[in-house]
XYZ file of C-alpha atoms in Angstrom:
163
model
C 0.000 0.000 0.000
C 1.537 3.270 -1.087
C 1.253 6.192 1.301
C -0.132 9.386 -0.153
C 2.495 12.107 -0.167
C 0.199 14.965 0.731
C 0.297 18.630 -0.135
C 2.089 20.205 2.839
C 5.574 21.598 2.169
C 7.111 19.013 4.489
C 5.333 16.093 2.843
C 6.466 17.348 -0.579
C 10.081 17.922 0.504
C 10.579 14.674 2.435
C 10.626 12.235 -0.514
C 13.019 14.519 -2.411
C 15.418 14.724 0.527
C 15.142 10.967 1.116
C 16.026 10.383 -2.533
C 19.063 12.663 -2.276
C 20.245 10.916 0.896
C 19.843 7.543 -0.823
C 21.779 8.845 -3.821
C 24.670 10.017 -1.620
C 24.754 6.648 0.161
C 24.887 4.853 -3.195
C 27.885 6.962 -4.251
C 29.963 5.335 -1.554
C 33.110 3.805 -3.001
C 35.038 0.931 -1.387
C 37.718 3.234 0.061
C 35.194 5.704 1.480
C 33.856 5.521 5.024
C 30.241 4.518 5.634
C 27.573 7.194 5.851
C 27.656 6.964 9.667
C 31.458 7.312 9.664
C 31.090 10.360 7.426
C 28.617 11.779 9.937
C 31.206 11.260 12.687
C 33.894 12.967 10.592
C 31.540 15.894 9.988
C 30.580 16.184 13.669
C 34.209 16.123 14.793
C 35.224 18.586 12.085
C 32.450 21.037 12.927
C 32.312 20.669 16.716
C 35.709 19.368 17.816
C 36.513 16.362 19.975
C 33.661 14.587 21.713
C 32.658 11.603 23.787
C 31.622 8.365 22.141
C 28.241 8.585 23.892
C 27.597 12.062 22.464
C 28.668 10.984 18.986
C 26.331 7.982 19.205
C 23.410 10.175 20.236
C 24.059 12.753 17.509
C 24.585 10.102 14.807
C 21.543 8.187 16.121
C 23.340 4.874 16.602
C 23.819 2.710 19.668
C 26.722 3.444 21.997
C 28.227 -0.050 21.440
C 27.889 0.439 17.674
C 29.626 3.817 17.897
C 32.394 2.300 20.039
C 33.012 -0.317 17.338
C 32.893 2.287 14.571
C 35.341 4.564 16.404
C 37.658 1.560 16.819
C 37.589 0.884 13.075
C 38.064 4.579 12.298
C 40.970 4.718 14.727
C 42.644 1.717 13.039
C 42.181 3.501 9.690
C 43.885 6.590 11.137
C 40.812 8.834 10.752
C 40.319 9.562 14.463
C 42.240 9.144 17.691
C 41.237 8.819 21.322
C 42.616 11.429 23.696
C 42.183 12.244 27.361
C 39.792 15.072 28.159
C 41.991 17.939 29.394
C 39.281 18.880 31.906
C 38.764 15.356 33.275
C 41.514 12.782 32.797
C 39.013 9.937 33.398
C 37.106 10.862 30.230
C 38.211 9.762 26.772
C 37.409 11.956 23.797
C 37.500 11.158 20.096
C 39.166 13.715 17.856
C 39.697 14.028 14.138
C 43.151 13.374 12.699
C 44.670 15.083 9.672
C 43.895 11.930 7.675
C 40.278 12.112 8.842
C 40.043 15.734 7.709
C 41.557 14.811 4.339
C 39.117 11.907 3.938
C 36.177 14.206 4.681
C 37.415 16.761 2.118
C 37.965 14.052 -0.540
C 34.546 12.498 0.023
C 32.834 15.891 0.007
C 34.595 16.787 -3.256
C 33.555 13.474 -4.815
C 29.924 13.954 -3.796
C 29.936 17.580 -4.962
C 31.406 16.620 -8.351
C 28.727 13.954 -8.773
C 25.974 16.440 -7.935
C 27.567 19.013 -10.258
C 27.396 16.481 -13.089
C 23.721 15.898 -12.314
C 23.097 19.661 -12.356
C 24.542 19.738 -15.885
C 21.901 17.219 -16.978
C 19.068 19.456 -15.781
C 17.226 22.090 -17.708
C 18.914 25.451 -16.859
C 15.665 26.703 -15.286
C 15.565 23.718 -12.910
C 19.230 24.141 -12.064
C 18.716 27.847 -11.325
C 15.606 27.129 -9.251
C 17.554 24.686 -7.063
C 20.423 27.162 -6.648
C 17.976 29.894 -5.662
C 16.361 27.583 -3.097
C 19.669 26.722 -1.372
C 19.713 29.712 1.045
C 16.137 28.939 2.132
C 16.970 25.242 2.550
C 19.989 26.210 4.650
C 17.731 28.310 6.883
C 15.340 25.349 7.154
C 18.191 23.113 8.333
C 19.354 25.777 10.802
C 15.824 26.134 12.202
C 15.588 22.370 12.603
C 18.937 22.154 14.366
C 17.981 24.975 16.730
C 14.687 23.246 17.467
C 16.349 19.895 18.089
C 18.960 21.504 20.346
C 16.240 23.200 22.397
C 14.277 19.939 22.603
C 17.348 18.000 23.689
C 18.214 20.534 26.371
C 14.717 20.482 27.840
C 14.211 16.707 27.538
C 17.593 15.354 28.633
C 20.184 16.300 31.195
C 23.052 18.208 29.638
C 26.066 15.890 29.198
C 29.172 16.685 31.242
C 31.023 17.550 28.041
C 28.968 17.838 24.868
C 30.516 17.493 21.447
C 31.909 20.945 20.689
């Protein structure tokens, strides 16, 4: 049974965004990290070192799963575990230079693929998407602010959030 998409802006946007996410996941090459590993690289790049538990929560995976992923990423040289300078009992995960380079390479690969798809579009469609990008960015920002406010009111603040 197929679900009706609906006419609200959210119900119209959701299948498009889901399709783009699926497309990016399908672009994954053998030497590229998984989509969850890429999320971890992005979080560490944007927010700095963080606890495994915080990374798991933000990436929406289990803590044991994140621990295993961080172990694999550490063996690949993408991240390293370091002591928290504020609390020596706490271990943080931080991005390495190789992790930063991997993120840049993967981003460039995805961007080049999307650029090639843009070239296949009618110029009016391509321009319409470009013009919508600032509004889509504001939509993402509004969602992140809303989620942050929800998290702060619903859960205790972690001792050291991902920065």
